[in-house]
Amino acid sequence: MVKLTVPATLLNNRSLPHLLSIMNNLHEKGIAFRSITEQMDTTTLHGELLFQLFGSLARYERALTGERVIAGLESAKRRGRIGGRPRVIDEEKMEAILDDLKSGVSKASICRTFGIKPSTLYDALNRNDYSL
């Protein structure tokens, strides 16, 4: 069996999920992993236990991060904060745009008048259920 031995400095610069990804790739190719400083060697029972423990910690870390993101979004929502970019076309501008379209003004002219890109205009029209 081939064994890859690395110093601890390689492990300290990586995230746990990234380290596990590397170790899984090595394991799939039949390569054992050994870290000098951490005393981790996947050819031993102790090393395999550490590897499995790291995997569990990585899953826990991902789940905890997801919970924090959701909690943060809910907290912001309660404070009245809305995520995403601010709308370029507010309700007042949208009414003016719709009036211009009904009057026969071209979409290109509307884009120039309001200083918006065509994609922005089409997105706003789609959001307002305007048939193109």
Coordinates of C-alpha atoms in Angstrom, one line a residue:
M1 CA 0.0 0.0 0.0
V2 CA 1.3 3.5 -0.9
K3 CA 1.4 6.0 2.0
L4 CA 1.4 9.8 1.6
T5 CA 3.1 11.5 4.5
V6 CA 2.7 15.3 5.0
P7 CA 3.8 17.8 7.6
A8 CA 1.1 19.6 9.7
T9 CA 1.5 22.9 7.8
L10 CA -0.3 21.4 4.8
L11 CA -3.3 20.6 7.0
N12 CA -3.5 23.9 8.8
N13 CA -4.1 25.9 5.6
R14 CA -7.1 23.9 4.5
S15 CA -10.7 23.7 5.7
L16 CA -12.0 20.5 7.2
P17 CA -14.3 19.7 4.2
H18 CA -11.4 20.3 1.8
L19 CA -9.1 18.0 3.9
L20 CA -11.7 15.3 3.9
S21 CA -12.2 15.6 0.2
I22 CA -8.5 15.1 -0.4
M23 CA -8.4 12.2 2.0
N24 CA -11.4 10.5 0.4
N25 CA -9.7 10.9 -3.1
L26 CA -6.6 9.3 -1.7
H27 CA -8.5 6.5 0.0
E28 CA -10.4 5.7 -3.3
K29 CA -7.0 5.3 -5.0
G30 CA -5.7 3.0 -2.3
I31 CA -3.3 5.6 -0.9
A32 CA -3.0 5.8 2.9
F33 CA -2.6 9.2 4.6
R34 CA -0.2 10.1 7.4
S35 CA 0.3 13.5 9.1
I36 CA 3.5 13.8 11.1
T37 CA 2.4 16.4 13.6
E38 CA -1.2 15.3 14.2
Q39 CA -0.1 11.6 14.5
M40 CA -2.8 10.6 12.1
D41 CA -2.2 7.5 10.0
T42 CA -5.2 6.0 8.1
T43 CA -3.5 2.5 8.0
T44 CA -4.1 2.2 11.8
L45 CA -7.4 1.8 13.7
H46 CA -6.7 5.0 15.6
G47 CA -6.1 6.9 12.4
E48 CA -9.2 5.6 10.7
L49 CA -11.2 6.6 13.8
L50 CA -9.8 10.1 13.6
F51 CA -10.6 10.2 9.9
Q52 CA -14.2 9.2 10.6
L53 CA -14.4 11.8 13.4
F54 CA -13.2 14.5 11.1
G55 CA -15.9 13.5 8.6
S56 CA -18.5 13.8 11.4
L57 CA -17.1 17.2 12.4
A58 CA -17.2 18.4 8.8
R59 CA -20.9 17.4 8.5
Y60 CA -21.7 19.1 11.8
E61 CA -19.8 22.3 10.6
R62 CA -21.8 22.4 7.4
A63 CA -25.1 21.9 9.2
L64 CA -24.2 24.5 11.8
T65 CA -23.3 27.0 9.0
G66 CA -26.6 26.3 7.3
E67 CA -28.5 27.0 10.6
R68 CA -26.6 30.2 11.1
V69 CA -27.4 31.4 7.6
I70 CA -31.1 30.7 8.0
A71 CA -31.2 32.3 11.5
G72 CA -29.4 35.4 10.1
L73 CA -31.9 35.7 7.2
E74 CA -34.9 35.3 9.5
S75 CA -33.4 37.9 11.9
A76 CA -32.9 40.4 9.0
K77 CA -36.4 39.7 7.8
R78 CA -37.8 40.5 11.3
R79 CA -35.9 43.8 11.2
G80 CA -37.5 44.6 7.9
R81 CA -34.3 44.1 5.8
I82 CA -34.7 42.6 2.4
G83 CA -31.8 40.8 0.7
G84 CA -30.6 41.2 -2.8
R85 CA -29.9 44.2 -4.9
P86 CA -32.1 47.2 -4.8
R87 CA -34.6 47.5 -7.7
V88 CA -33.5 49.9 -10.4
I89 CA -37.1 50.4 -11.5
D90 CA -39.4 51.5 -8.7
E91 CA -43.2 51.5 -8.9
E92 CA -43.3 55.1 -10.1
K93 CA -40.8 54.5 -13.0
M94 CA -42.7 51.3 -13.8
E95 CA -45.9 53.1 -14.3
A96 CA -44.2 55.7 -16.5
I97 CA -42.7 52.8 -18.6
L98 CA -46.0 51.1 -19.0
D99 CA -47.6 54.3 -20.0
D100 CA -44.9 54.9 -22.6
L101 CA -45.3 51.3 -24.0
K102 CA -49.0 51.8 -24.3
S103 CA -48.4 55.0 -26.2
G104 CA -46.2 53.2 -28.7
V105 CA -42.8 54.2 -27.5
S106 CA -40.1 51.6 -28.4
K107 CA -38.4 49.6 -25.8
A108 CA -35.0 50.9 -27.0
S109 CA -36.2 54.5 -26.5
I110 CA -37.5 53.7 -23.0
C111 CA -34.1 52.2 -22.1
R112 CA -32.3 55.3 -23.2
T113 CA -34.8 57.6 -21.5
F114 CA -34.6 55.8 -18.1
G115 CA -30.9 54.9 -18.4
I116 CA -31.5 51.2 -18.0
K117 CA -30.3 48.1 -19.9
P118 CA -32.7 46.1 -22.1
S119 CA -32.4 43.1 -19.8
T120 CA -33.4 45.2 -16.8
L121 CA -36.5 46.4 -18.7
Y122 CA -37.5 42.9 -19.7
D123 CA -37.0 41.6 -16.2
A124 CA -39.2 44.4 -14.8
L125 CA -41.9 43.8 -17.5
N126 CA -41.9 40.0 -16.7
R127 CA -42.2 40.8 -13.0
N128 CA -45.3 42.9 -13.8
D129 CA -46.8 40.3 -16.1
Y130 CA -46.6 42.5 -19.1
S131 CA -46.9 40.5 -22.3
L132 CA -43.9 41.2 -24.5

